[in-house]
PDB file of N, CA and C in Angstrom:
ATOM      1  N   MET A   1       0.633  -1.301  -0.085  1.00 64.00           N
ATOM      2  CA  MET A   1      -0.025   0.238   0.246  1.00 64.00           C
ATOM      3  C   MET A   1       0.785   1.039  -0.286  1.00 64.00           C
ATOM      4  N   LYS A   2       0.683   2.358  -0.937  1.00 68.00           N
ATOM      5  CA  LYS A   2       1.181   3.523  -0.870  1.00 68.00           C
ATOM      6  C   LYS A   2       0.669   4.168   0.098  1.00 68.00           C
ATOM      7  N   LYS A   3       1.687   5.196   0.496  1.00 69.00           N
ATOM      8  CA  LYS A   3       1.451   6.348   1.682  1.00 69.00           C
ATOM      9  C   LYS A   3       1.566   7.563   1.081  1.00 69.00           C
ATOM     10  N   THR A   4       0.408   8.139   1.249  1.00 69.00           N
ATOM     11  CA  THR A   4       0.739   9.788   0.103  1.00 69.00           C
ATOM     12  C   THR A   4       0.628  10.754   1.491  1.00 69.00           C
ATOM     13  N   ILE A   5       1.420  11.696   1.561  1.00 66.00           N
ATOM     14  CA  ILE A   5       2.059  12.348   2.231  1.00 66.00           C
ATOM     15  C   ILE A   5       1.732  13.724   1.729  1.00 66.00           C
ATOM     16  N   LYS A   6       0.858  14.779   2.740  1.00 64.00           N
ATOM     17  CA  LYS A   6       0.334  15.705   2.325  1.00 64.00           C
ATOM     18  C   LYS A   6       1.169  17.022   3.113  1.00 64.00           C
ATOM     19  N   LYS A   7       1.488  17.889   2.121  1.00 69.00           N
ATOM     20  CA  LYS A   7       2.834  18.841   2.926  1.00 69.00           C
ATOM     21  C   LYS A   7       1.881  20.195   2.965  1.00 69.00           C
ATOM     22  N   SER A   8       2.058  20.896   3.520  1.00 65.00           N
ATOM     23  CA  SER A   8       1.326  22.585   4.077  1.00 65.00           C
ATOM     24  C   SER A   8       2.366  23.047   3.733  1.00 65.00           C
ATOM     25  N   PHE A   9       2.579  23.871   2.929  1.00 71.00           N
ATOM     26  CA  PHE A   9       3.261  24.989   2.730  1.00 71.00           C
ATOM     27  C   PHE A   9       3.207  26.374   3.022  1.00 71.00           C
ATOM     28  N   LYS A  10       3.904  26.775   3.746  1.00 80.00           N
ATOM     29  CA  LYS A  10       4.031  28.205   4.711  1.00 80.00           C
ATOM     30  C   LYS A  10       4.931  28.805   3.847  1.00 80.00           C
ATOM     31  N   ILE A  11       4.082  30.052   2.956  1.00 86.00           N
ATOM     32  CA  ILE A  11       4.844  31.242   2.615  1.00 86.00           C
ATOM     33  C   ILE A  11       4.516  32.342   3.238  1.00 86.00           C
ATOM     34  N   HIS A  12       6.056  33.189   2.961  1.00 88.00           N
ATOM     35  CA  HIS A  12       5.493  34.416   3.526  1.00 88.00           C
ATOM     36  C   HIS A  12       5.260  35.690   2.952  1.00 88.00           C
ATOM     37  N   ILE A  13       4.968  35.266   1.573  1.00 90.00           N
ATOM     38  CA  ILE A  13       4.678  36.448   0.754  1.00 90.00           C
ATOM     39  C   ILE A  13       3.330  35.740   0.170  1.00 90.00           C
ATOM     40  N   ARG A  14       2.435  36.992  -0.358  1.00 91.00           N
ATOM     41  CA  ARG A  14       1.263  36.871  -0.837  1.00 91.00           C
ATOM     42  C   ARG A  14       0.912  38.143  -2.142  1.00 91.00           C
ATOM     43  N   THR A  15      -0.121  37.326  -2.935  1.00 93.00           N
ATOM     44  CA  THR A  15      -0.172  38.321  -3.958  1.00 93.00           C
ATOM     45  C   THR A  15      -0.439  38.932  -3.515  1.00 93.00           C
ATOM     46  N   GLY A  16       0.353  40.504  -4.384  1.00 92.00           N
ATOM     47  CA  GLY A  16      -0.059  41.941  -4.043  1.00 92.00           C
ATOM     48  C   GLY A  16       0.555  42.746  -2.884  1.00 92.00           C
ATOM     49  N   ASP A  17       1.903  41.642  -2.243  1.00 92.00           N
ATOM     50  CA  ASP A  17       2.744  42.225  -1.306  1.00 92.00           C
ATOM     51  C   ASP A  17       4.129  43.154  -2.492  1.00 92.00           C
ATOM     52  N   ARG A  18       4.516  43.638  -1.609  1.00 93.00           N
ATOM     53  CA  ARG A  18       5.612  44.455  -2.273  1.00 93.00           C
ATOM     54  C   ARG A  18       6.946  43.778  -1.652  1.00 93.00           C
ATOM     55  N   VAL A  19       7.913  43.738  -2.555  1.00 94.00           N
ATOM     56  CA  VAL A  19       8.775  42.624  -2.390  1.00 94.00           C
ATOM     57  C   VAL A  19      10.551  43.184  -2.746  1.00 94.00           C
ATOM     58  N   LYS A  20      11.432  42.480  -2.241  1.00 95.00           N
ATOM     59  CA  LYS A  20      12.624  43.291  -2.289  1.00 95.00           C
ATOM     60  C   LYS A  20      13.349  42.106  -3.603  1.00 95.00           C
ATOM     61  N   ILE A  21      14.055  42.070  -4.387  1.00 95.00           N
ATOM     62  CA  ILE A  21      14.815  40.448  -4.852  1.00 95.00           C
ATOM     63  C   ILE A  21      16.409  41.089  -3.717  1.00 95.00           C
ATOM     64  N   LEU A  22      16.330  39.553  -3.572  1.00 94.00           N
ATOM     65  CA  LEU A  22      17.714  39.698  -2.929  1.00 94.00           C
ATOM     66  C   LEU A  22      19.100  38.928  -3.592  1.00 94.00           C
ATOM     67  N   THR A  23      18.737  38.531  -4.635  1.00 92.00           N
ATOM     68  CA  THR A  23      19.628  37.827  -5.438  1.00 92.00           C
ATOM     69  C   THR A  23      19.729  37.564  -6.839  1.00 92.00           C
ATOM     70  N   GLY A  24      20.286  37.962  -7.566  1.00 89.00           N
ATOM     71  CA  GLY A  24      20.226  37.824  -9.338  1.00 89.00           C
ATOM     72  C   GLY A  24      20.722  38.907  -9.911  1.00 89.00           C
ATOM     73  N   LYS A  25      19.965  38.771 -11.488  1.00 90.00           N
ATOM     74  CA  LYS A  25      20.608  40.180 -12.279  1.00 90.00           C
ATOM     75  C   LYS A  25      19.420  41.041 -11.334  1.00 90.00           C
ATOM     76  N   TYR A  26      18.360  41.072 -11.009  1.00 91.00           N
ATOM     77  CA  TYR A  26      17.691  42.148 -10.826  1.00 91.00           C
ATOM     78  C   TYR A  26      17.905  42.154  -8.665  1.00 91.00           C
ATOM     79  N   ARG A  27      19.170  41.858  -8.217  1.00 93.00           N
ATOM     80  CA  ARG A  27      19.194  42.509  -7.217  1.00 93.00           C
ATOM     81  C   ARG A  27      19.007  43.493  -6.556  1.00 93.00           C
ATOM     82  N   ASN A  28      18.500  43.618  -4.880  1.00 92.00           N
ATOM     83  CA  ASN A  28      18.204  45.299  -4.534  1.00 92.00           C
ATOM     84  C   ASN A  28      17.004  45.898  -5.254  1.00 92.00           C
ATOM     85  N   GLU A  29      16.059  45.104  -6.387  1.00 94.00           N
ATOM     86  CA  GLU A  29      14.976  46.188  -6.972  1.00 94.00           C
ATOM     87  C   GLU A  29      13.968  45.404  -6.515  1.00 94.00           C
ATOM     88  N   GLN A  30      12.994  46.289  -6.225  1.00 94.00           N
ATOM     89  CA  GLN A  30      11.974  46.114  -5.616  1.00 94.00           C
ATOM     90  C   GLN A  30      10.367  45.770  -6.741  1.00 94.00           C
ATOM     91  N   GLY A  31       9.311  44.879  -6.342  1.00 94.00           N
ATOM     92  CA  GLY A  31       8.457  44.868  -7.274  1.00 94.00           C
ATOM     93  C   GLY A  31       7.164  44.767  -6.466  1.00 94.00           C
ATOM     94  N   THR A  32       6.216  44.357  -7.084  1.00 95.00           N
ATOM     95  CA  THR A  32       4.753  43.812  -6.540  1.00 95.00           C
ATOM     96  C   THR A  32       4.572  42.138  -7.314  1.00 95.00           C
ATOM     97  N   VAL A  33       3.820  41.606  -6.261  1.00 95.00           N
ATOM     98  CA  VAL A  33       3.887  39.814  -6.698  1.00 95.00           C
ATOM     99  C   VAL A  33       2.426  39.718  -7.269  1.00 95.00           C
ATOM    100  N   LEU A  34       2.440  39.180  -8.683  1.00 95.00           N
ATOM    101  CA  LEU A  34       1.679  38.738  -9.571  1.00 95.00           C
ATOM    102  C   LEU A  34       1.139  38.156  -8.959  1.00 95.00           C
ATOM    103  N   LYS A  35       2.012  36.793  -8.698  1.00 94.00           N
ATOM    104  CA  LYS A  35       1.420  35.743  -8.233  1.00 94.00           C
ATOM    105  C   LYS A  35       1.913  34.643  -7.803  1.00 94.00           C
ATOM    106  N   VAL A  36       1.657  33.687  -6.799  1.00 94.00           N
ATOM    107  CA  VAL A  36       2.414  32.685  -6.495  1.00 94.00           C
ATOM    108  C   VAL A  36       2.218  31.211  -6.190  1.00 94.00           C
ATOM    109  N   PHE A  37       2.970  30.642  -6.510  1.00 92.00           N
ATOM    110  CA  PHE A  37       2.938  29.326  -6.647  1.00 92.00           C
ATOM    111  C   PHE A  37       3.131  28.789  -5.331  1.00 92.00           C
ATOM    112  N   PRO A  38       2.549  28.071  -4.587  1.00 89.00           N
ATOM    113  CA  PRO A  38       2.749  27.719  -3.050  1.00 89.00           C
ATOM    114  C   PRO A  38       3.924  26.252  -3.743  1.00 89.00           C
ATOM    115  N   LYS A  39       2.864  25.195  -4.468  1.00 88.00           N
ATOM    116  CA  LYS A  39       3.501  23.974  -4.806  1.00 88.00           C
ATOM    117  C   LYS A  39       4.891  23.814  -4.966  1.00 88.00           C
ATOM    118  N   LYS A  40       5.171  25.113  -5.815  1.00 89.00           N
ATOM    119  CA  LYS A  40       6.704  25.339  -6.817  1.00 89.00           C
ATOM    120  C   LYS A  40       7.624  26.189  -5.856  1.00 89.00           C
ATOM    121  N   TYR A  41       7.158  26.471  -5.034  1.00 91.00           N
ATOM    122  CA  TYR A  41       7.953  27.808  -3.833  1.00 91.00           C
ATOM    123  C   TYR A  41       8.331  28.889  -4.913  1.00 91.00           C
ATOM    124  N   ARG A  42       7.432  29.147  -5.759  1.00 93.00           N
ATOM    125  CA  ARG A  42       8.107  30.250  -6.211  1.00 93.00           C
ATOM    126  C   ARG A  42       6.993  31.355  -6.635  1.00 93.00           C
ATOM    127  N   ALA A  43       7.389  32.505  -7.192  1.00 95.00           N
ATOM    128  CA  ALA A  43       6.572  33.852  -7.309  1.00 95.00           C
ATOM    129  C   ALA A  43       6.859  34.636  -8.222  1.00 95.00           C
ATOM    130  N   VAL A  44       5.894  35.546  -8.985  1.00 95.00           N
ATOM    131  CA  VAL A  44       6.126  35.795 -10.261  1.00 95.00           C
ATOM    132  C   VAL A  44       6.072  37.315  -9.953  1.00 95.00           C
ATOM    133  N   VAL A  45       7.053  38.296 -10.355  1.00 95.00           N
ATOM    134  CA  VAL A  45       7.423  39.642  -9.420  1.00 95.00           C
ATOM    135  C   VAL A  45       7.190  40.184 -10.898  1.00 95.00           C
ATOM    136  N   GLU A  46       6.044  41.472 -10.711  1.00 93.00           N
ATOM    137  CA  GLU A  46       5.969  42.376 -11.809  1.00 93.00           C
ATOM    138  C   GLU A  46       6.914  43.341 -12.423  1.00 93.00           C
ATOM    139  N   GLY A  47       7.865  43.285 -13.473  1.00 90.00           N
ATOM    140  CA  GLY A  47       8.740  43.697 -14.113  1.00 90.00           C
ATOM    141  C   GLY A  47      10.206  43.195 -13.967  1.00 90.00           C
ATOM    142  N   MET A  48      10.304  41.993 -13.123  1.00 90.00           N
ATOM    143  CA  MET A  48      11.316  41.322 -12.936  1.00 90.00           C
ATOM    144  C   MET A  48      11.580  40.058 -13.299  1.00 90.00           C
ATOM    145  N   ASN A  49      12.695  39.567 -13.796  1.00 89.00           N
ATOM    146  CA  ASN A  49      13.081  38.626 -14.102  1.00 89.00           C
ATOM    147  C   ASN A  49      12.120  38.026 -15.265  1.00 89.00           C
ATOM    148  N   ILE A  50      12.568  39.246 -16.551  1.00 91.00           N
ATOM    149  CA  ILE A  50      12.073  39.142 -17.692  1.00 91.00           C
ATOM    150  C   ILE A  50      12.709  37.746 -18.553  1.00 91.00           C
ATOM    151  N   VAL A  51      11.633  36.980 -19.051  1.00 93.00           N
ATOM    152  CA  VAL A  51      12.300  36.437 -20.521  1.00 93.00           C
ATOM    153  C   VAL A  51      11.738  36.300 -21.294  1.00 93.00           C
ATOM    154  N   VAL A  52      12.293  36.009 -22.781  1.00 94.00           N
ATOM    155  CA  VAL A  52      11.780  36.254 -24.165  1.00 94.00           C
ATOM    156  C   VAL A  52      11.355  35.320 -24.776  1.00 94.00           C
ATOM    157  N   ARG A  53      10.523  35.381 -25.173  1.00 93.00           N
ATOM    158  CA  ARG A  53       9.557  34.143 -25.982  1.00 93.00           C
ATOM    159  C   ARG A  53       9.766  34.386 -27.477  1.00 93.00           C
ATOM    160  N   HIS A  54       9.670  33.450 -27.978  1.00 94.00           N
ATOM    161  CA  HIS A  54      10.007  33.854 -29.975  1.00 94.00           C
ATOM    162  C   HIS A  54       8.570  32.950 -30.269  1.00 94.00           C
ATOM    163  N   LEU A  55       7.836  33.717 -30.917  1.00 92.00           N
ATOM    164  CA  LEU A  55       6.671  32.721 -31.058  1.00 92.00           C
ATOM    165  C   LEU A  55       6.384  32.595 -32.868  1.00 92.00           C
ATOM    166  N   LYS A  56       5.929  31.504 -33.501  1.00 93.00           N
ATOM    167  CA  LYS A  56       6.040  31.027 -34.653  1.00 93.00           C
ATOM    168  C   LYS A  56       5.017  32.125 -35.302  1.00 93.00           C
ATOM    169  N   PRO A  57       4.897  32.193 -36.542  1.00 94.00           N
ATOM    170  CA  PRO A  57       3.942  33.193 -37.320  1.00 94.00           C
ATOM    171  C   PRO A  57       2.713  32.396 -36.936  1.00 94.00           C
ATOM    172  N   SER A  58       1.270  33.293 -36.869  1.00 92.00           N
ATOM    173  CA  SER A  58       0.301  32.869 -36.660  1.00 92.00           C
ATOM    174  C   SER A  58      -1.112  33.728 -37.644  1.00 92.00           C
ATOM    175  N   ILE A  59      -2.157  33.344 -36.995  1.00 92.00           N
ATOM    176  CA  ILE A  59      -2.670  34.764 -37.870  1.00 92.00           C
ATOM    177  C   ILE A  59      -2.746  35.497 -37.138  1.00 92.00           C
ATOM    178  N   GLU A  60      -2.874  36.007 -35.833  1.00 91.00           N
ATOM    179  CA  GLU A  60      -2.810  37.189 -35.473  1.00 91.00           C
ATOM    180  C   GLU A  60      -1.289  37.684 -35.208  1.00 91.00           C
ATOM    181  N   HIS A  61      -0.092  37.067 -35.499  1.00 90.00           N
ATOM    182  CA  HIS A  61       1.141  37.826 -35.710  1.00 90.00           C
ATOM    183  C   HIS A  61       1.583  36.904 -37.034  1.00 90.00           C
ATOM    184  N   PRO A  62       1.376  37.547 -38.260  1.00 93.00           N
ATOM    185  CA  PRO A  62       1.837  36.650 -39.450  1.00 93.00           C
ATOM    186  C   PRO A  62       3.405  36.820 -39.839  1.00 93.00           C
ATOM    187  N   LYS A  63       4.230  37.379 -39.092  1.00 93.00           N
ATOM    188  CA  LYS A  63       5.393  37.177 -39.165  1.00 93.00           C
ATOM    189  C   LYS A  63       6.192  36.702 -37.845  1.00 93.00           C
ATOM    190  N   GLY A  64       5.287  36.676 -37.417  1.00 92.00           N
ATOM    191  CA  GLY A  64       5.655  35.655 -36.031  1.00 92.00           C
ATOM    192  C   GLY A  64       6.164  37.321 -34.872  1.00 92.00           C
ATOM    193  N   THR A  65       6.665  36.907 -33.468  1.00 93.00           N
ATOM    194  CA  THR A  65       6.638  38.034 -32.778  1.00 93.00           C
ATOM    195  C   THR A  65       7.196  37.616 -31.330  1.00 93.00           C
ATOM    196  N   ILE A  66       8.120  38.279 -30.848  1.00 94.00           N
ATOM    197  CA  ILE A  66       9.153  38.404 -29.363  1.00 94.00           C
ATOM    198  C   ILE A  66       7.980  38.764 -28.697  1.00 94.00           C
ATOM    199  N   GLN A  67       8.118  37.990 -27.617  1.00 92.00           N
ATOM    200  CA  GLN A  67       7.184  38.333 -26.267  1.00 92.00           C
ATOM    201  C   GLN A  67       8.195  38.504 -25.221  1.00 92.00           C
ATOM    202  N   ARG A  68       7.746  39.618 -24.433  1.00 93.00           N
ATOM    203  CA  ARG A  68       8.679  39.176 -22.963  1.00 93.00           C
ATOM    204  C   ARG A  68       8.004  39.683 -21.946  1.00 93.00           C
ATOM    205  N   LEU A  69       8.006  38.657 -20.783  1.00 90.00           N
ATOM    206  CA  LEU A  69       7.334  38.294 -20.221  1.00 90.00           C
ATOM    207  C   LEU A  69       8.338  38.371 -18.484  1.00 90.00           C
ATOM    208  N   PRO A  70       7.267  38.354 -17.295  1.00 90.00           N
ATOM    209  CA  PRO A  70       7.975  38.047 -16.267  1.00 90.00           C
ATOM    210  C   PRO A  70       7.931  36.496 -15.686  1.00 90.00           C
ATOM    211  N   SER A  71       9.175  35.941 -15.738  1.00 93.00           N
ATOM    212  CA  SER A  71       9.202  34.456 -15.145  1.00 93.00           C
ATOM    213  C   SER A  71       8.737  34.387 -13.378  1.00 93.00           C
ATOM    214  N   SER A  72       9.020  33.575 -13.156  1.00 94.00           N
ATOM    215  CA  SER A  72       8.730  33.222 -11.603  1.00 94.00           C
ATOM    216  C   SER A  72      10.404  33.093 -10.935  1.00 94.00           C
ATOM    217  N   ILE A  73      10.481  33.459  -9.695  1.00 94.00           N
ATOM    218  CA  ILE A  73      11.436  33.439  -8.686  1.00 94.00           C
ATOM    219  C   ILE A  73      11.214  32.709  -7.691  1.00 94.00           C
ATOM    220  N   HIS A  74      12.407  32.051  -7.408  1.00 94.00           N
ATOM    221  CA  HIS A  74      12.267  31.273  -6.422  1.00 94.00           C
ATOM    222  C   HIS A  74      12.043  32.097  -4.764  1.00 94.00           C
ATOM    223  N   ILE A  75      11.347  31.575  -4.047  1.00 93.00           N
ATOM    224  CA  ILE A  75      10.409  32.516  -2.843  1.00 93.00           C
ATOM    225  C   ILE A  75      11.556  32.730  -1.834  1.00 93.00           C
ATOM    226  N   SER A  76      12.388  31.793  -2.018  1.00 92.00           N
ATOM    227  CA  SER A  76      13.786  32.449  -0.503  1.00 92.00           C
ATOM    228  C   SER A  76      14.633  33.868  -1.500  1.00 92.00           C
ATOM    229  N   ASN A  77      14.310  34.195  -2.647  1.00 94.00           N
ATOM    230  CA  ASN A  77      15.797  34.874  -2.741  1.00 94.00           C
ATOM    231  C   ASN A  77      14.168  36.126  -2.719  1.00 94.00           C
ATOM    232  N   LEU A  78      12.929  36.323  -2.146  1.00 94.00           N
ATOM    233  CA  LEU A  78      12.383  37.440  -1.669  1.00 94.00           C
ATOM    234  C   LEU A  78      12.206  37.849  -0.517  1.00 94.00           C
ATOM    235  N   MET A  79      12.290  39.184  -0.125  1.00 94.00           N
ATOM    236  CA  MET A  79      11.809  39.633   1.101  1.00 94.00           C
ATOM    237  C   MET A  79      10.414  40.475   1.386  1.00 94.00           C
ATOM    238  N   LEU A  80      10.265  40.846   1.866  1.00 93.00           N
ATOM    239  CA  LEU A  80       8.629  41.634   2.360  1.00 93.00           C
ATOM    240  C   LEU A  80       8.930  42.915   2.635  1.00 93.00           C
ATOM    241  N   MET A  81       8.845  43.919   1.984  1.00 91.00           N
ATOM    242  CA  MET A  81       8.750  45.399   2.270  1.00 91.00           C
ATOM    243  C   MET A  81       8.001  46.018   3.355  1.00 91.00           C
ATOM    244  N   ASP A  82       8.316  46.328   4.125  1.00 88.00           N
ATOM    245  CA  ASP A  82       7.535  46.959   5.334  1.00 88.00           C
ATOM    246  C   ASP A  82       7.069  48.046   5.124  1.00 88.00           C
ATOM    247  N   ALA A  83       5.557  48.308   4.677  1.00 84.00           N
ATOM    248  CA  ALA A  83       4.690  49.402   4.394  1.00 84.00           C
ATOM    249  C   ALA A  83       5.015  50.559   5.627  1.00 84.00           C
ATOM    250  N   VAL A  84       5.186  50.810   6.864  1.00 84.00           N
ATOM    251  CA  VAL A  84       5.812  51.691   7.816  1.00 84.00           C
ATOM    252  C   VAL A  84       7.132  52.342   7.621  1.00 84.00           C
ATOM    253  N   SER A  85       7.517  51.685   7.446  1.00 84.00           N
ATOM    254  CA  SER A  85       9.245  52.016   7.534  1.00 84.00           C
ATOM    255  C   SER A  85      10.100  51.803   6.212  1.00 84.00           C
ATOM    256  N   GLY A  86       9.673  50.805   5.370  1.00 86.00           N
ATOM    257  CA  GLY A  86      10.119  50.851   3.703  1.00 86.00           C
ATOM    258  C   GLY A  86      11.035  50.396   3.393  1.00 86.00           C
ATOM    259  N   SER A  87      11.779  49.263   4.754  1.00 89.00           N
ATOM    260  CA  SER A  87      12.536  48.552   4.414  1.00 89.00           C
ATOM    261  C   SER A  87      12.033  47.357   4.503  1.00 89.00           C
ATOM    262  N   ALA A  88      13.073  46.127   3.979  1.00 92.00           N
ATOM    263  CA  ALA A  88      13.097  44.859   3.715  1.00 92.00           C
ATOM    264  C   ALA A  88      12.848  44.109   5.263  1.00 92.00           C
ATOM    265  N   THR A  89      12.358  43.345   5.620  1.00 92.00           N
ATOM    266  CA  THR A  89      11.840  42.717   6.898  1.00 92.00           C
ATOM    267  C   THR A  89      11.381  41.242   6.738  1.00 92.00           C
ATOM    268  N   ARG A  90      11.705  40.526   7.726  1.00 92.00           N
ATOM    269  CA  ARG A  90      11.334  39.390   7.877  1.00 92.00           C
ATOM    270  C   ARG A  90       9.746  39.105   8.229  1.00 92.00           C
ATOM    271  N   VAL A  91       9.560  37.744   8.443  1.00 91.00           N
ATOM    272  CA  VAL A  91       7.744  37.989   8.180  1.00 91.00           C
ATOM    273  C   VAL A  91       7.512  36.874   9.317  1.00 91.00           C
ATOM    274  N   GLY A  92       6.288  36.853  10.037  1.00 91.00           N
ATOM    275  CA  GLY A  92       6.093  36.249  11.815  1.00 91.00           C
ATOM    276  C   GLY A  92       4.522  36.180  11.670  1.00 91.00           C
ATOM    277  N   ARG A  93       3.971  35.308  12.434  1.00 90.00           N
ATOM    278  CA  ARG A  93       2.797  34.869  12.501  1.00 90.00           C
ATOM    279  C   ARG A  93       2.421  35.250  13.978  1.00 90.00           C
ATOM    280  N   LYS A  94       1.503  35.636  14.527  1.00 90.00           N
ATOM    281  CA  LYS A  94       1.107  35.656  15.140  1.00 90.00           C
ATOM    282  C   LYS A  94      -0.280  36.325  15.502  1.00 90.00           C
ATOM    283  N   TYR A  95      -1.502  36.580  16.541  1.00 91.00           N
ATOM    284  CA  TYR A  95      -2.830  36.306  16.784  1.00 91.00           C
ATOM    285  C   TYR A  95      -2.844  38.039  17.201  1.00 91.00           C
ATOM    286  N   ASN A  96      -3.882  39.129  16.603  1.00 87.00           N
ATOM    287  CA  ASN A  96      -4.715  40.097  16.674  1.00 87.00           C
ATOM    288  C   ASN A  96      -5.106  40.033  17.827  1.00 87.00           C
ATOM    289  N   GLU A  97      -6.003  41.431  17.599  1.00 88.00           N
ATOM    290  CA  GLU A  97      -6.608  41.331  18.646  1.00 88.00           C
ATOM    291  C   GLU A  97      -8.051  40.396  18.731  1.00 88.00           C
ATOM    292  N   ALA A  98      -8.164  40.503  17.057  1.00 89.00           N
ATOM    293  CA  ALA A  98      -9.668  39.749  17.183  1.00 89.00           C
ATOM    294  C   ALA A  98      -9.600  38.247  17.467  1.00 89.00           C
ATOM    295  N   GLY A  99      -8.289  37.985  17.898  1.00 88.00           N
ATOM    296  CA  GLY A  99      -8.220  36.477  17.732  1.00 88.00           C
ATOM    297  C   GLY A  99      -7.869  35.788  16.381  1.00 88.00           C
ATOM    298  N   LYS A 100      -7.527  36.466  15.354  1.00 89.00           N
ATOM    299  CA  LYS A 100      -7.230  35.565  14.387  1.00 89.00           C
ATOM    300  C   LYS A 100      -5.560  35.899  14.008  1.00 89.00           C
ATOM    301  N   LEU A 101      -5.152  34.219  13.546  1.00 89.00           N
ATOM    302  CA  LEU A 101      -3.726  34.964  13.071  1.00 89.00           C
ATOM    303  C   LEU A 101      -3.456  35.747  11.772  1.00 89.00           C
ATOM    304  N   GLN A 102      -2.270  36.492  12.204  1.00 90.00           N
ATOM    305  CA  GLN A 102      -2.053  37.655  11.190  1.00 90.00           C
ATOM    306  C   GLN A 102      -0.339  37.577  11.025  1.00 90.00           C
ATOM    307  N   ARG A 103      -0.071  38.134   9.499  1.00 90.00           N
ATOM    308  CA  ARG A 103       1.382  37.919   9.269  1.00 90.00           C
ATOM    309  C   ARG A 103       1.731  39.069  10.338  1.00 90.00           C
ATOM    310  N   TYR A 104       2.965  39.446  10.701  1.00 91.00           N
ATOM    311  CA  TYR A 104       3.341  40.773  10.990  1.00 91.00           C
ATOM    312  C   TYR A 104       4.819  41.166  10.756  1.00 91.00           C
ATOM    313  N   ALA A 105       5.386  42.008  10.695  1.00 91.00           N
ATOM    314  CA  ALA A 105       6.956  42.301  10.457  1.00 91.00           C
ATOM    315  C   ALA A 105       7.681  42.369  11.543  1.00 91.00           C
ATOM    316  N   LYS A 106       8.632  41.840  11.353  1.00 90.00           N
ATOM    317  CA  LYS A 106       9.160  41.245  12.778  1.00 90.00           C
ATOM    318  C   LYS A 106      10.259  42.426  12.715  1.00 90.00           C
ATOM    319  N   LYS A 107      10.860  43.761  11.913  1.00 89.00           N
ATOM    320  CA  LYS A 107      11.274  44.555  12.258  1.00 89.00           C
ATOM    321  C   LYS A 107      11.101  45.500  12.753  1.00 89.00           C
ATOM    322  N   THR A 108       9.889  45.983  12.621  1.00 87.00           N
ATOM    323  CA  THR A 108       8.565  47.113  13.652  1.00 87.00           C
ATOM    324  C   THR A 108       7.940  46.527  14.348  1.00 87.00           C
ATOM    325  N   GLY A 109       7.542  45.285  14.040  1.00 88.00           N
ATOM    326  CA  GLY A 109       6.151  44.673  14.874  1.00 88.00           C
ATOM    327  C   GLY A 109       5.058  45.024  14.723  1.00 88.00           C
ATOM    328  N   ASN A 110       4.815  45.404  13.581  1.00 87.00           N
ATOM    329  CA  ASN A 110       3.210  46.152  13.134  1.00 87.00           C
ATOM    330  C   ASN A 110       2.933  44.757  12.110  1.00 87.00           C
ATOM    331  N   PHE A 111       1.532  44.807  12.036  1.00 89.00           N
ATOM    332  CA  PHE A 111       0.667  44.025  11.472  1.00 89.00           C
ATOM    333  C   PHE A 111       0.769  44.388  10.048  1.00 89.00           C
ATOM    334  N   ILE A 112       0.990  43.458   9.050  1.00 86.00           N
ATOM    335  CA  ILE A 112       0.600  43.571   7.536  1.00 86.00           C
ATOM    336  C   ILE A 112      -0.652  43.077   7.297  1.00 86.00           C
ATOM    337  N   LYS A 113      -0.807  44.370   6.400  1.00 80.00           N
ATOM    338  CA  LYS A 113      -2.713  44.047   5.615  1.00 80.00           C
ATOM    339  C   LYS A 113      -2.614  43.051   4.570  1.00 80.00           C
ATOM    340  N   ASN A 114      -3.491  42.244   5.286  1.00 69.00           N
ATOM    341  CA  ASN A 114      -3.150  41.009   3.763  1.00 69.00           C
ATOM    342  C   ASN A 114      -4.029  41.761   2.407  1.00 69.00           C
ATOM    343  N   GLY A 115      -3.378  41.339   1.319  1.00 54.00           N
ATOM    344  CA  GLY A 115      -3.789  42.086   0.183  1.00 54.00           C
ATOM    345  C   GLY A 115      -3.411  43.314  -0.249  1.00 54.00           C
TER     346      GLY A 115
END
């Protein structure tokens, strides 16, 4: 009998968050997260990690075309930007006054507004 293991993926960033890129060609640049892929542990950041796709001729583009699209970045290379201080910060989780688990910035201790 084959066992199935279910993993829960805890990710410190969400769609709409402002993040700083820590490594690579776009190091120290900031952008907004467009999409998060929890199972792959990757995220797409607006205007960063641009890849070029060459498309064959079609009805829409009779001569073919070149598309520049943002590609995904591993989440370990992203750090959340604190809205209050404007600096990169680590993220923790704790309960707010309403008793709901919410993300907070470890540098300032302020809760992070979701989305």
